[in-house]
mmCIF file with all atom_site columns, C-alpha atoms in Angstrom:
data_model
loop_
_atom_site.group_PDB
_atom_site.id
_atom_site.type_symbol
_atom_site.label_atom_id
_atom_site.label_alt_id
_atom_site.label_comp_id
_atom_site.label_asym_id
_atom_site.label_entity_id
_atom_site.label_seq_id
_atom_site.pdbx_PDB_ins_code
_atom_site.Cartn_x
_atom_site.Cartn_y
_atom_site.Cartn_z
_atom_site.occupancy
_atom_site.B_iso_or_equiv
_atom_site.pdbx_formal_charge
_atom_site.auth_seq_id
_atom_site.auth_comp_id
_atom_site.auth_asym_id
_atom_site.auth_atom_id
_atom_site.pdbx_PDB_model_num
ATOM 1   C CA . UNK A 1 1   ? 117.384 89.863  119.482 1.00 81.00 ? 1   UNK A CA 1
ATOM 2   C CA . UNK A 1 2   ? 115.790 89.398  116.411 1.00 87.00 ? 2   UNK A CA 1
ATOM 3   C CA . UNK A 1 3   ? 116.988 90.541  113.263 1.00 93.00 ? 3   UNK A CA 1
ATOM 4   C CA . UNK A 1 4   ? 115.401 90.987  109.403 1.00 96.00 ? 4   UNK A CA 1
ATOM 5   C CA . UNK A 1 5   ? 117.852 92.281  106.742 1.00 97.00 ? 5   UNK A CA 1
ATOM 6   C CA . UNK A 1 6   ? 116.888 93.042  103.206 1.00 97.00 ? 6   UNK A CA 1
ATOM 7   C CA . UNK A 1 7   ? 120.001 93.605  101.290 1.00 95.00 ? 7   UNK A CA 1
ATOM 8   C CA . UNK A 1 8   ? 118.723 94.813  98.141  1.00 96.00 ? 8   UNK A CA 1
ATOM 9   C CA . UNK A 1 9   ? 117.362 99.187  98.389  1.00 95.00 ? 9   UNK A CA 1
ATOM 10  C CA . UNK A 1 10  ? 116.097 99.225  95.061  1.00 96.00 ? 10  UNK A CA 1
ATOM 11  C CA . UNK A 1 11  ? 115.375 96.746  92.195  1.00 97.00 ? 11  UNK A CA 1
ATOM 12  C CA . UNK A 1 12  ? 113.962 96.962  88.358  1.00 97.00 ? 12  UNK A CA 1
ATOM 13  C CA . UNK A 1 13  ? 112.352 94.349  86.366  1.00 97.00 ? 13  UNK A CA 1
ATOM 14  C CA . UNK A 1 14  ? 110.548 94.590  83.066  1.00 97.00 ? 14  UNK A CA 1
ATOM 15  C CA . UNK A 1 15  ? 106.919 93.806  82.638  1.00 97.00 ? 15  UNK A CA 1
ATOM 16  C CA . UNK A 1 16  ? 106.418 90.310  82.263  1.00 97.00 ? 16  UNK A CA 1
ATOM 17  C CA . UNK A 1 17  ? 109.996 88.657  83.556  1.00 97.00 ? 17  UNK A CA 1
ATOM 18  C CA . UNK A 1 18  ? 110.886 87.349  87.020  1.00 98.00 ? 18  UNK A CA 1
ATOM 19  C CA . UNK A 1 19  ? 112.415 89.295  89.997  1.00 98.00 ? 19  UNK A CA 1
ATOM 20  C CA . UNK A 1 20  ? 114.057 87.582  93.301  1.00 98.00 ? 20  UNK A CA 1
ATOM 21  C CA . UNK A 1 21  ? 114.107 89.538  96.438  1.00 98.00 ? 21  UNK A CA 1
ATOM 22  C CA . UNK A 1 22  ? 115.773 88.832  99.509  1.00 98.00 ? 22  UNK A CA 1
ATOM 23  C CA . UNK A 1 23  ? 116.046 88.624  102.817 1.00 98.00 ? 23  UNK A CA 1
ATOM 24  C CA . UNK A 1 24  ? 117.819 87.084  105.923 1.00 98.00 ? 24  UNK A CA 1
ATOM 25  C CA . UNK A 1 25  ? 116.895 86.870  109.312 1.00 97.00 ? 25  UNK A CA 1
ATOM 26  C CA . UNK A 1 26  ? 117.851 85.945  112.608 1.00 95.00 ? 26  UNK A CA 1
ATOM 27  C CA . UNK A 1 27  ? 116.333 84.684  115.883 1.00 91.00 ? 27  UNK A CA 1
ATOM 28  C CA . UNK A 1 28  ? 117.170 81.552  118.532 1.00 89.00 ? 28  UNK A CA 1
ATOM 29  C CA . UNK A 1 29  ? 113.483 80.410  118.735 1.00 85.00 ? 29  UNK A CA 1
ATOM 30  C CA . UNK A 1 30  ? 112.008 77.863  116.589 1.00 83.00 ? 30  UNK A CA 1
ATOM 31  C CA . UNK A 1 31  ? 108.230 78.863  116.424 1.00 84.00 ? 31  UNK A CA 1
ATOM 32  C CA . UNK A 1 32  ? 108.226 81.637  114.215 1.00 88.00 ? 32  UNK A CA 1
ATOM 33  C CA . UNK A 1 33  ? 106.506 83.094  110.751 1.00 90.00 ? 33  UNK A CA 1
ATOM 34  C CA . UNK A 1 34  ? 107.745 84.853  108.062 1.00 93.00 ? 34  UNK A CA 1
ATOM 35  C CA . UNK A 1 35  ? 106.104 87.193  105.746 1.00 94.00 ? 35  UNK A CA 1
ATOM 36  C CA . UNK A 1 36  ? 106.414 89.296  102.846 1.00 96.00 ? 36  UNK A CA 1
ATOM 37  C CA . UNK A 1 37  ? 104.100 93.017  102.590 1.00 96.00 ? 37  UNK A CA 1
ATOM 38  C CA . UNK A 1 38  ? 103.513 95.335  99.965  1.00 96.00 ? 38  UNK A CA 1
ATOM 39  C CA . UNK A 1 39  ? 103.444 98.931  100.417 1.00 95.00 ? 39  UNK A CA 1
ATOM 40  C CA . UNK A 1 40  ? 102.256 100.463 97.421  1.00 94.00 ? 40  UNK A CA 1
ATOM 41  C CA . UNK A 1 41  ? 102.260 104.380 96.823  1.00 90.00 ? 41  UNK A CA 1
ATOM 42  C CA . UNK A 1 42  ? 98.636  104.502 98.637  1.00 89.00 ? 42  UNK A CA 1
ATOM 43  C CA . UNK A 1 43  ? 101.017 103.641 101.692 1.00 91.00 ? 43  UNK A CA 1
ATOM 44  C CA . UNK A 1 44  ? 98.557  100.840 102.545 1.00 92.00 ? 44  UNK A CA 1
ATOM 45  C CA . UNK A 1 45  ? 100.427 97.782  103.910 1.00 93.00 ? 45  UNK A CA 1
ATOM 46  C CA . UNK A 1 46  ? 99.549  94.393  102.368 1.00 94.00 ? 46  UNK A CA 1
ATOM 47  C CA . UNK A 1 47  ? 100.004 90.863  102.932 1.00 93.00 ? 47  UNK A CA 1
ATOM 48  C CA . UNK A 1 48  ? 101.962 89.204  99.652  1.00 96.00 ? 48  UNK A CA 1
ATOM 49  C CA . UNK A 1 49  ? 102.710 85.553  101.450 1.00 94.00 ? 49  UNK A CA 1
ATOM 50  C CA . UNK A 1 50  ? 103.382 83.677  104.575 1.00 92.00 ? 50  UNK A CA 1
ATOM 51  C CA . UNK A 1 51  ? 105.345 81.339  105.626 1.00 92.00 ? 51  UNK A CA 1
ATOM 52  C CA . UNK A 1 52  ? 105.270 78.832  108.764 1.00 88.00 ? 52  UNK A CA 1
ATOM 53  C CA . UNK A 1 53  ? 108.950 77.694  110.129 1.00 88.00 ? 53  UNK A CA 1
ATOM 54  C CA . UNK A 1 54  ? 107.943 74.446  110.972 1.00 86.00 ? 54  UNK A CA 1
ATOM 55  C CA . UNK A 1 55  ? 106.702 74.132  107.284 1.00 86.00 ? 55  UNK A CA 1
ATOM 56  C CA . UNK A 1 56  ? 109.509 72.648  104.775 1.00 85.00 ? 56  UNK A CA 1
ATOM 57  C CA . UNK A 1 57  ? 107.208 73.074  101.812 1.00 90.00 ? 57  UNK A CA 1
ATOM 58  C CA . UNK A 1 58  ? 107.762 76.553  100.146 1.00 93.00 ? 58  UNK A CA 1
ATOM 59  C CA . UNK A 1 59  ? 104.253 78.970  100.361 1.00 92.00 ? 59  UNK A CA 1
ATOM 60  C CA . UNK A 1 60  ? 103.278 80.359  97.288  1.00 92.00 ? 60  UNK A CA 1
ATOM 61  C CA . UNK A 1 61  ? 100.180 82.664  96.105  1.00 92.00 ? 61  UNK A CA 1
ATOM 62  C CA . UNK A 1 62  ? 99.210  82.985  92.456  1.00 94.00 ? 62  UNK A CA 1
ATOM 63  C CA . UNK A 1 63  ? 102.332 84.884  91.026  1.00 97.00 ? 63  UNK A CA 1
ATOM 64  C CA . UNK A 1 64  ? 104.241 84.959  94.399  1.00 97.00 ? 64  UNK A CA 1
ATOM 65  C CA . UNK A 1 65  ? 106.514 82.211  95.772  1.00 97.00 ? 65  UNK A CA 1
ATOM 66  C CA . UNK A 1 66  ? 109.178 82.388  98.316  1.00 97.00 ? 66  UNK A CA 1
ATOM 67  C CA . UNK A 1 67  ? 112.235 80.121  98.532  1.00 96.00 ? 67  UNK A CA 1
ATOM 68  C CA . UNK A 1 68  ? 112.401 79.167  102.460 1.00 96.00 ? 68  UNK A CA 1
ATOM 69  C CA . UNK A 1 69  ? 116.267 78.111  103.205 1.00 95.00 ? 69  UNK A CA 1
ATOM 70  C CA . UNK A 1 70  ? 115.702 77.468  107.387 1.00 94.00 ? 70  UNK A CA 1
ATOM 71  C CA . UNK A 1 71  ? 119.357 76.371  108.008 1.00 93.00 ? 71  UNK A CA 1
ATOM 72  C CA . UNK A 1 72  ? 120.420 79.500  106.280 1.00 95.00 ? 72  UNK A CA 1
ATOM 73  C CA . UNK A 1 73  ? 117.480 81.759  107.440 1.00 96.00 ? 73  UNK A CA 1
ATOM 74  C CA . UNK A 1 74  ? 116.617 83.062  104.251 1.00 97.00 ? 74  UNK A CA 1
ATOM 75  C CA . UNK A 1 75  ? 113.721 83.857  103.155 1.00 97.00 ? 75  UNK A CA 1
ATOM 76  C CA . UNK A 1 76  ? 113.690 85.535  99.263  1.00 98.00 ? 76  UNK A CA 1
ATOM 77  C CA . UNK A 1 77  ? 110.311 86.684  97.442  1.00 98.00 ? 77  UNK A CA 1
ATOM 78  C CA . UNK A 1 78  ? 110.263 85.283  93.957  1.00 98.00 ? 78  UNK A CA 1
ATOM 79  C CA . UNK A 1 79  ? 107.262 87.508  91.799  1.00 98.00 ? 79  UNK A CA 1
ATOM 80  C CA . UNK A 1 80  ? 106.941 85.571  88.319  1.00 97.00 ? 80  UNK A CA 1
ATOM 81  C CA . UNK A 1 81  ? 105.460 87.523  85.456  1.00 97.00 ? 81  UNK A CA 1
ATOM 82  C CA . UNK A 1 82  ? 106.137 91.324  86.878  1.00 97.00 ? 82  UNK A CA 1
ATOM 83  C CA . UNK A 1 83  ? 103.217 93.638  86.600  1.00 97.00 ? 83  UNK A CA 1
ATOM 84  C CA . UNK A 1 84  ? 102.735 97.127  86.503  1.00 97.00 ? 84  UNK A CA 1
ATOM 85  C CA . UNK A 1 85  ? 101.071 96.988  89.637  1.00 96.00 ? 85  UNK A CA 1
ATOM 86  C CA . UNK A 1 86  ? 103.341 95.129  91.348  1.00 97.00 ? 86  UNK A CA 1
ATOM 87  C CA . UNK A 1 87  ? 105.712 98.357  91.915  1.00 97.00 ? 87  UNK A CA 1
ATOM 88  C CA . UNK A 1 88  ? 105.772 98.969  95.567  1.00 97.00 ? 88  UNK A CA 1
ATOM 89  C CA . UNK A 1 89  ? 107.835 98.660  98.288  1.00 96.00 ? 89  UNK A CA 1
ATOM 90  C CA . UNK A 1 90  ? 108.353 95.303  99.487  1.00 98.00 ? 90  UNK A CA 1
ATOM 91  C CA . UNK A 1 91  ? 108.897 94.492  103.464 1.00 97.00 ? 91  UNK A CA 1
ATOM 92  C CA . UNK A 1 92  ? 110.182 91.065  104.304 1.00 97.00 ? 92  UNK A CA 1
ATOM 93  C CA . UNK A 1 93  ? 109.237 90.683  108.341 1.00 95.00 ? 93  UNK A CA 1
ATOM 94  C CA . UNK A 1 94  ? 109.589 87.820  111.256 1.00 93.00 ? 94  UNK A CA 1
ATOM 95  C CA . UNK A 1 95  ? 106.591 87.234  113.863 1.00 88.00 ? 95  UNK A CA 1
ATOM 96  C CA . UNK A 1 96  ? 108.286 84.802  116.376 1.00 82.00 ? 96  UNK A CA 1
ATOM 97  C CA . UNK A 1 97  ? 105.679 82.424  118.197 1.00 68.00 ? 97  UNK A CA 1
ATOM 98  C CA . UNK A 1 98  ? 105.818 83.853  121.934 1.00 55.00 ? 98  UNK A CA 1
ATOM 99  C CA . UNK A 1 99  ? 105.595 87.651  120.731 1.00 62.00 ? 99  UNK A CA 1
ATOM 100 C CA . UNK A 1 100 ? 102.993 89.310  118.863 1.00 65.00 ? 100 UNK A CA 1
ATOM 101 C CA . UNK A 1 101 ? 104.999 92.048  116.978 1.00 77.00 ? 101 UNK A CA 1
ATOM 102 C CA . UNK A 1 102 ? 106.270 91.804  113.574 1.00 87.00 ? 102 UNK A CA 1
ATOM 103 C CA . UNK A 1 103 ? 110.021 92.655  112.890 1.00 91.00 ? 103 UNK A CA 1
ATOM 104 C CA . UNK A 1 104 ? 110.463 94.775  109.727 1.00 94.00 ? 104 UNK A CA 1
ATOM 105 C CA . UNK A 1 105 ? 113.628 94.764  107.193 1.00 96.00 ? 105 UNK A CA 1
ATOM 106 C CA . UNK A 1 106 ? 114.429 98.376  105.699 1.00 95.00 ? 106 UNK A CA 1
ATOM 107 C CA . UNK A 1 107 ? 112.706 97.501  102.519 1.00 96.00 ? 107 UNK A CA 1
ATOM 108 C CA . UNK A 1 108 ? 113.005 96.821  98.936  1.00 97.00 ? 108 UNK A CA 1
ATOM 109 C CA . UNK A 1 109 ? 111.654 99.281  96.316  1.00 96.00 ? 109 UNK A CA 1
ATOM 110 C CA . UNK A 1 110 ? 110.847 97.606  93.337  1.00 97.00 ? 110 UNK A CA 1
ATOM 111 C CA . UNK A 1 111 ? 109.975 99.462  90.035  1.00 97.00 ? 111 UNK A CA 1
ATOM 112 C CA . UNK A 1 112 ? 108.304 97.394  87.288  1.00 97.00 ? 112 UNK A CA 1
ATOM 113 C CA . UNK A 1 113 ? 109.122 99.117  84.005  1.00 97.00 ? 113 UNK A CA 1
ATOM 114 C CA . UNK A 1 114 ? 107.282 98.313  80.513  1.00 95.00 ? 114 UNK A CA 1
ATOM 115 C CA . UNK B 2 1   ? 83.604  95.452  106.574 1.00 62.00 ? 1   UNK B CA 1
ATOM 116 C CA . UNK B 2 2   ? 85.673  98.757  107.564 1.00 75.00 ? 2   UNK B CA 1
ATOM 117 C CA . UNK B 2 3   ? 88.692  96.417  109.189 1.00 93.00 ? 3   UNK B CA 1
ATOM 118 C CA . UNK B 2 4   ? 91.216  98.762  110.674 1.00 96.00 ? 4   UNK B CA 1
ATOM 119 C CA . UNK B 2 5   ? 90.272  102.578 110.958 1.00 96.00 ? 5   UNK B CA 1
ATOM 120 C CA . UNK B 2 6   ? 92.719  105.227 111.815 1.00 96.00 ? 6   UNK B CA 1
ATOM 121 C CA . UNK B 2 7   ? 92.302  108.971 112.152 1.00 96.00 ? 7   UNK B CA 1
ATOM 122 C CA . UNK B 2 8   ? 93.085  111.689 110.817 1.00 97.00 ? 8   UNK B CA 1
ATOM 123 C CA . UNK B 2 9   ? 95.010  110.524 108.030 1.00 95.00 ? 9   UNK B CA 1
ATOM 124 C CA . UNK B 2 10  ? 97.308  113.793 107.922 1.00 96.00 ? 10  UNK B CA 1
ATOM 125 C CA . UNK B 2 11  ? 98.189  116.223 110.851 1.00 96.00 ? 11  UNK B CA 1
ATOM 126 C CA . UNK B 2 12  ? 100.541 119.061 111.363 1.00 97.00 ? 12  UNK B CA 1
ATOM 127 C CA . UNK B 2 13  ? 101.545 119.969 114.843 1.00 96.00 ? 13  UNK B CA 1
ATOM 128 C CA . UNK B 2 14  ? 104.106 122.341 116.070 1.00 97.00 ? 14  UNK B CA 1
ATOM 129 C CA . UNK B 2 15  ? 106.833 121.429 118.729 1.00 97.00 ? 15  UNK B CA 1
ATOM 130 C CA . UNK B 2 16  ? 105.485 121.262 122.126 1.00 97.00 ? 16  UNK B CA 1
ATOM 131 C CA . UNK B 2 17  ? 101.945 120.473 121.163 1.00 97.00 ? 17  UNK B CA 1
ATOM 132 C CA . UNK B 2 18  ? 100.105 117.163 122.141 1.00 96.00 ? 18  UNK B CA 1
ATOM 133 C CA . UNK B 2 19  ? 97.627  115.072 119.920 1.00 96.00 ? 19  UNK B CA 1
ATOM 134 C CA . UNK B 2 20  ? 96.213  111.761 119.997 1.00 97.00 ? 20  UNK B CA 1
ATOM 135 C CA . UNK B 2 21  ? 96.087  108.961 117.287 1.00 98.00 ? 21  UNK B CA 1
ATOM 136 C CA . UNK B 2 22  ? 93.256  107.178 116.856 1.00 97.00 ? 22  UNK B CA 1
ATOM 137 C CA . UNK B 2 23  ? 92.724  103.557 115.759 1.00 97.00 ? 23  UNK B CA 1
ATOM 138 C CA . UNK B 2 24  ? 89.717  101.173 115.767 1.00 97.00 ? 24  UNK B CA 1
ATOM 139 C CA . UNK B 2 25  ? 89.328  97.397  114.432 1.00 96.00 ? 25  UNK B CA 1
ATOM 140 C CA . UNK B 2 26  ? 86.046  95.675  113.756 1.00 95.00 ? 26  UNK B CA 1
ATOM 141 C CA . UNK B 2 27  ? 87.567  92.267  113.093 1.00 92.00 ? 27  UNK B CA 1
ATOM 142 C CA . UNK B 2 28  ? 86.690  91.246  117.298 1.00 91.00 ? 28  UNK B CA 1
ATOM 143 C CA . UNK B 2 29  ? 91.090  91.065  117.011 1.00 89.00 ? 29  UNK B CA 1
ATOM 144 C CA . UNK B 2 30  ? 92.545  90.691  120.327 1.00 88.00 ? 30  UNK B CA 1
ATOM 145 C CA . UNK B 2 31  ? 96.308  92.392  119.934 1.00 88.00 ? 31  UNK B CA 1
ATOM 146 C CA . UNK B 2 32  ? 96.788  95.223  118.428 1.00 92.00 ? 32  UNK B CA 1
ATOM 147 C CA . UNK B 2 33  ? 100.129 97.752  117.837 1.00 94.00 ? 33  UNK B CA 1
ATOM 148 C CA . UNK B 2 34  ? 101.138 101.054 116.850 1.00 97.00 ? 34  UNK B CA 1
ATOM 149 C CA . UNK B 2 35  ? 103.966 101.231 114.467 1.00 96.00 ? 35  UNK B CA 1
ATOM 150 C CA . UNK B 2 36  ? 105.893 104.149 112.831 1.00 97.00 ? 36  UNK B CA 1
ATOM 151 C CA . UNK B 2 37  ? 107.919 104.233 109.253 1.00 96.00 ? 37  UNK B CA 1
ATOM 152 C CA . UNK B 2 38  ? 110.641 106.326 108.586 1.00 94.00 ? 38  UNK B CA 1
ATOM 153 C CA . UNK B 2 39  ? 112.450 106.526 105.372 1.00 86.00 ? 39  UNK B CA 1
ATOM 154 C CA . UNK B 2 40  ? 115.097 103.443 104.822 1.00 81.00 ? 40  UNK B CA 1
ATOM 155 C CA . UNK B 2 41  ? 114.118 102.562 108.523 1.00 82.00 ? 41  UNK B CA 1
ATOM 156 C CA . UNK B 2 42  ? 111.078 99.791  107.789 1.00 87.00 ? 42  UNK B CA 1
ATOM 157 C CA . UNK B 2 43  ? 108.336 99.836  110.430 1.00 93.00 ? 43  UNK B CA 1
ATOM 158 C CA . UNK B 2 44  ? 109.460 99.898  114.003 1.00 94.00 ? 44  UNK B CA 1
ATOM 159 C CA . UNK B 2 45  ? 106.792 99.070  116.928 1.00 93.00 ? 45  UNK B CA 1
ATOM 160 C CA . UNK B 2 46  ? 105.793 101.707 119.286 1.00 96.00 ? 46  UNK B CA 1
ATOM 161 C CA . UNK B 2 47  ? 103.657 99.898  121.853 1.00 95.00 ? 47  UNK B CA 1
ATOM 162 C CA . UNK B 2 48  ? 101.441 97.215  121.215 1.00 92.00 ? 48  UNK B CA 1
ATOM 163 C CA . UNK B 2 49  ? 98.513  95.747  123.478 1.00 92.00 ? 49  UNK B CA 1
ATOM 164 C CA . UNK B 2 50  ? 98.433  91.748  123.350 1.00 85.00 ? 50  UNK B CA 1
ATOM 165 C CA . UNK B 2 51  ? 94.603  92.236  124.887 1.00 84.00 ? 51  UNK B CA 1
ATOM 166 C CA . UNK B 2 52  ? 92.200  94.172  126.257 1.00 87.00 ? 52  UNK B CA 1
ATOM 167 C CA . UNK B 2 53  ? 93.850  95.961  129.466 1.00 88.00 ? 53  UNK B CA 1
ATOM 168 C CA . UNK B 2 54  ? 97.034  95.209  128.775 1.00 90.00 ? 54  UNK B CA 1
ATOM 169 C CA . UNK B 2 55  ? 99.907  97.678  126.930 1.00 94.00 ? 55  UNK B CA 1
ATOM 170 C CA . UNK B 2 56  ? 103.688 96.674  126.405 1.00 92.00 ? 56  UNK B CA 1
ATOM 171 C CA . UNK B 2 57  ? 106.330 98.890  124.947 1.00 93.00 ? 57  UNK B CA 1
ATOM 172 C CA . UNK B 2 58  ? 107.972 98.049  121.703 1.00 91.00 ? 58  UNK B CA 1
ATOM 173 C CA . UNK B 2 59  ? 111.525 99.145  119.918 1.00 90.00 ? 59  UNK B CA 1
ATOM 174 C CA . UNK B 2 60  ? 110.545 103.133 120.005 1.00 95.00 ? 60  UNK B CA 1
ATOM 175 C CA . UNK B 2 61  ? 108.372 103.910 123.109 1.00 96.00 ? 61  UNK B CA 1
ATOM 176 C CA . UNK B 2 62  ? 110.116 107.153 124.367 1.00 96.00 ? 62  UNK B CA 1
ATOM 177 C CA . UNK B 2 63  ? 107.564 109.964 124.097 1.00 96.00 ? 63  UNK B CA 1
ATOM 178 C CA . UNK B 2 64  ? 104.630 108.073 123.490 1.00 97.00 ? 64  UNK B CA 1
ATOM 179 C CA . UNK B 2 65  ? 101.687 106.900 125.571 1.00 97.00 ? 65  UNK B CA 1
ATOM 180 C CA . UNK B 2 66  ? 98.667  104.494 124.568 1.00 97.00 ? 66  UNK B CA 1
ATOM 181 C CA . UNK B 2 67  ? 95.241  103.445 125.841 1.00 96.00 ? 67  UNK B CA 1
ATOM 182 C CA . UNK B 2 68  ? 93.773  100.252 125.015 1.00 95.00 ? 68  UNK B CA 1
ATOM 183 C CA . UNK B 2 69  ? 90.101  102.096 125.452 1.00 89.00 ? 69  UNK B CA 1
ATOM 184 C CA . UNK B 2 70  ? 88.649  98.634  125.330 1.00 94.00 ? 70  UNK B CA 1
ATOM 185 C CA . UNK B 2 71  ? 88.783  95.342  122.698 1.00 94.00 ? 71  UNK B CA 1
ATOM 186 C CA . UNK B 2 72  ? 87.977  97.868  119.277 1.00 96.00 ? 72  UNK B CA 1
ATOM 187 C CA . UNK B 2 73  ? 90.331  100.678 119.924 1.00 97.00 ? 73  UNK B CA 1
ATOM 188 C CA . UNK B 2 74  ? 93.768  101.413 121.061 1.00 97.00 ? 74  UNK B CA 1
ATOM 189 C CA . UNK B 2 75  ? 95.075  105.164 121.021 1.00 97.00 ? 75  UNK B CA 1
ATOM 190 C CA . UNK B 2 76  ? 98.344  106.868 120.715 1.00 98.00 ? 76  UNK B CA 1
ATOM 191 C CA . UNK B 2 77  ? 99.414  110.271 122.214 1.00 97.00 ? 77  UNK B CA 1
ATOM 192 C CA . UNK B 2 78  ? 102.152 112.336 121.801 1.00 96.00 ? 78  UNK B CA 1
ATOM 193 C CA . UNK B 2 79  ? 102.069 114.909 125.054 1.00 93.00 ? 79  UNK B CA 1
ATOM 194 C CA . UNK B 2 80  ? 104.586 117.262 123.819 1.00 96.00 ? 80  UNK B CA 1
ATOM 195 C CA . UNK B 2 81  ? 105.053 116.501 119.765 1.00 96.00 ? 81  UNK B CA 1
ATOM 196 C CA . UNK B 2 82  ? 108.819 116.847 118.954 1.00 97.00 ? 82  UNK B CA 1
ATOM 197 C CA . UNK B 2 83  ? 110.368 117.041 115.225 1.00 97.00 ? 83  UNK B CA 1
ATOM 198 C CA . UNK B 2 84  ? 111.965 113.396 115.338 1.00 96.00 ? 84  UNK B CA 1
ATOM 199 C CA . UNK B 2 85  ? 108.612 112.513 115.975 1.00 97.00 ? 85  UNK B CA 1
ATOM 200 C CA . UNK B 2 86  ? 107.774 113.660 112.270 1.00 97.00 ? 86  UNK B CA 1
ATOM 201 C CA . UNK B 2 87  ? 106.821 110.193 110.587 1.00 97.00 ? 87  UNK B CA 1
ATOM 202 C CA . UNK B 2 88  ? 104.189 107.995 109.055 1.00 97.00 ? 88  UNK B CA 1
ATOM 203 C CA . UNK B 2 89  ? 102.185 106.088 111.779 1.00 98.00 ? 89  UNK B CA 1
ATOM 204 C CA . UNK B 2 90  ? 100.344 102.605 111.350 1.00 97.00 ? 90  UNK B CA 1
ATOM 205 C CA . UNK B 2 91  ? 97.968  100.781 113.549 1.00 97.00 ? 91  UNK B CA 1
ATOM 206 C CA . UNK B 2 92  ? 97.698  97.370  112.935 1.00 94.00 ? 92  UNK B CA 1
ATOM 207 C CA . UNK B 2 93  ? 95.655  94.432  114.411 1.00 92.00 ? 93  UNK B CA 1
ATOM 208 C CA . UNK B 2 94  ? 95.877  90.568  114.684 1.00 87.00 ? 94  UNK B CA 1
ATOM 209 C CA . UNK B 2 95  ? 93.346  87.957  115.948 1.00 82.00 ? 95  UNK B CA 1
ATOM 210 C CA . UNK B 2 96  ? 94.278  86.380  118.868 1.00 68.00 ? 96  UNK B CA 1
ATOM 211 C CA . UNK B 2 97  ? 97.074  86.528  121.709 1.00 53.00 ? 97  UNK B CA 1
ATOM 212 C CA . UNK B 2 98  ? 100.484 86.260  120.300 1.00 50.00 ? 98  UNK B CA 1
ATOM 213 C CA . UNK B 2 99  ? 102.004 82.297  120.387 1.00 50.00 ? 99  UNK B CA 1
ATOM 214 C CA . UNK B 2 100 ? 98.558  80.874  120.419 1.00 51.00 ? 100 UNK B CA 1
ATOM 215 C CA . UNK B 2 101 ? 96.690  79.251  117.116 1.00 51.00 ? 101 UNK B CA 1
ATOM 216 C CA . UNK B 2 102 ? 97.484  78.636  113.839 1.00 52.00 ? 102 UNK B CA 1
ATOM 217 C CA . UNK B 2 103 ? 99.538  80.934  111.296 1.00 52.00 ? 103 UNK B CA 1
ATOM 218 C CA . UNK B 2 104 ? 96.542  82.842  110.851 1.00 54.00 ? 104 UNK B CA 1
ATOM 219 C CA . UNK B 2 105 ? 96.420  83.908  113.918 1.00 52.00 ? 105 UNK B CA 1
ATOM 220 C CA . UNK B 2 106 ? 99.962  86.081  113.323 1.00 67.00 ? 106 UNK B CA 1
ATOM 221 C CA . UNK B 2 107 ? 98.551  87.960  110.748 1.00 81.00 ? 107 UNK B CA 1
ATOM 222 C CA . UNK B 2 108 ? 98.510  91.420  110.755 1.00 88.00 ? 108 UNK B CA 1
ATOM 223 C CA . UNK B 2 109 ? 96.130  93.854  109.387 1.00 91.00 ? 109 UNK B CA 1
ATOM 224 C CA . UNK B 2 110 ? 97.665  97.217  108.902 1.00 94.00 ? 110 UNK B CA 1
ATOM 225 C CA . UNK B 2 111 ? 95.173  100.808 108.790 1.00 95.00 ? 111 UNK B CA 1
ATOM 226 C CA . UNK B 2 112 ? 95.793  102.947 106.214 1.00 94.00 ? 112 UNK B CA 1
ATOM 227 C CA . UNK B 2 113 ? 98.810  105.081 108.214 1.00 95.00 ? 113 UNK B CA 1
ATOM 228 C CA . UNK B 2 114 ? 98.782  108.503 109.462 1.00 97.00 ? 114 UNK B CA 1
ATOM 229 C CA . UNK B 2 115 ? 101.392 110.944 108.250 1.00 96.00 ? 115 UNK B CA 1
ATOM 230 C CA . UNK B 2 116 ? 102.221 113.312 110.891 1.00 97.00 ? 116 UNK B CA 1
ATOM 231 C CA . UNK B 2 117 ? 104.514 116.199 110.524 1.00 97.00 ? 117 UNK B CA 1
ATOM 232 C CA . UNK B 2 118 ? 105.854 118.333 113.771 1.00 97.00 ? 118 UNK B CA 1
ATOM 233 C CA . UNK B 2 119 ? 107.392 121.902 113.122 1.00 96.00 ? 119 UNK B CA 1
#
């Protein structure tokens, strides 16, 4: 069975600073994908970044980047130059290639303080 | 381009009542999903439909039924609502049959969610 664990229920960061959200996962498959989704107070689920397991290079999307450590089964999200609009729940998710659904962690509530 | 549309956005039911959550996508996606979100639990899969004409159980299917009406629409039905089904429900879709295609095929697009309260 696949699992996703986010060990930080809540975090806070000052505006313009950098914060890292942790995620670990477990799967026996070799073909899988990892995602970070953001859920602001509007409740909408928004894709932040994705990583293919077969790619060694860490994915980057503007201020968002990941540290993908395949051997350690770790997939952390780094947010640089934090903005007030980054305040949200962040979910780490795993999708195994042979299956369709996303398996989510329980989320980390991030507060960006002015 | 609306993406994934869910209705209703809010609903209050009494125990034992039935209701159907509707979901439609206009992106020509093959796969569709229903998740529920509870505080401290993340999102858990209820049912999914890998392609038109097929449906499969997810992690928490008890008390629910689904219908993949056509390629666009995937409904979730509560036959006899229980307080334990109070939750926020999300519909999602993805482009291709799981396991095929590029990583883009593995991205799920979500609806805005439906908050259901069962008294």
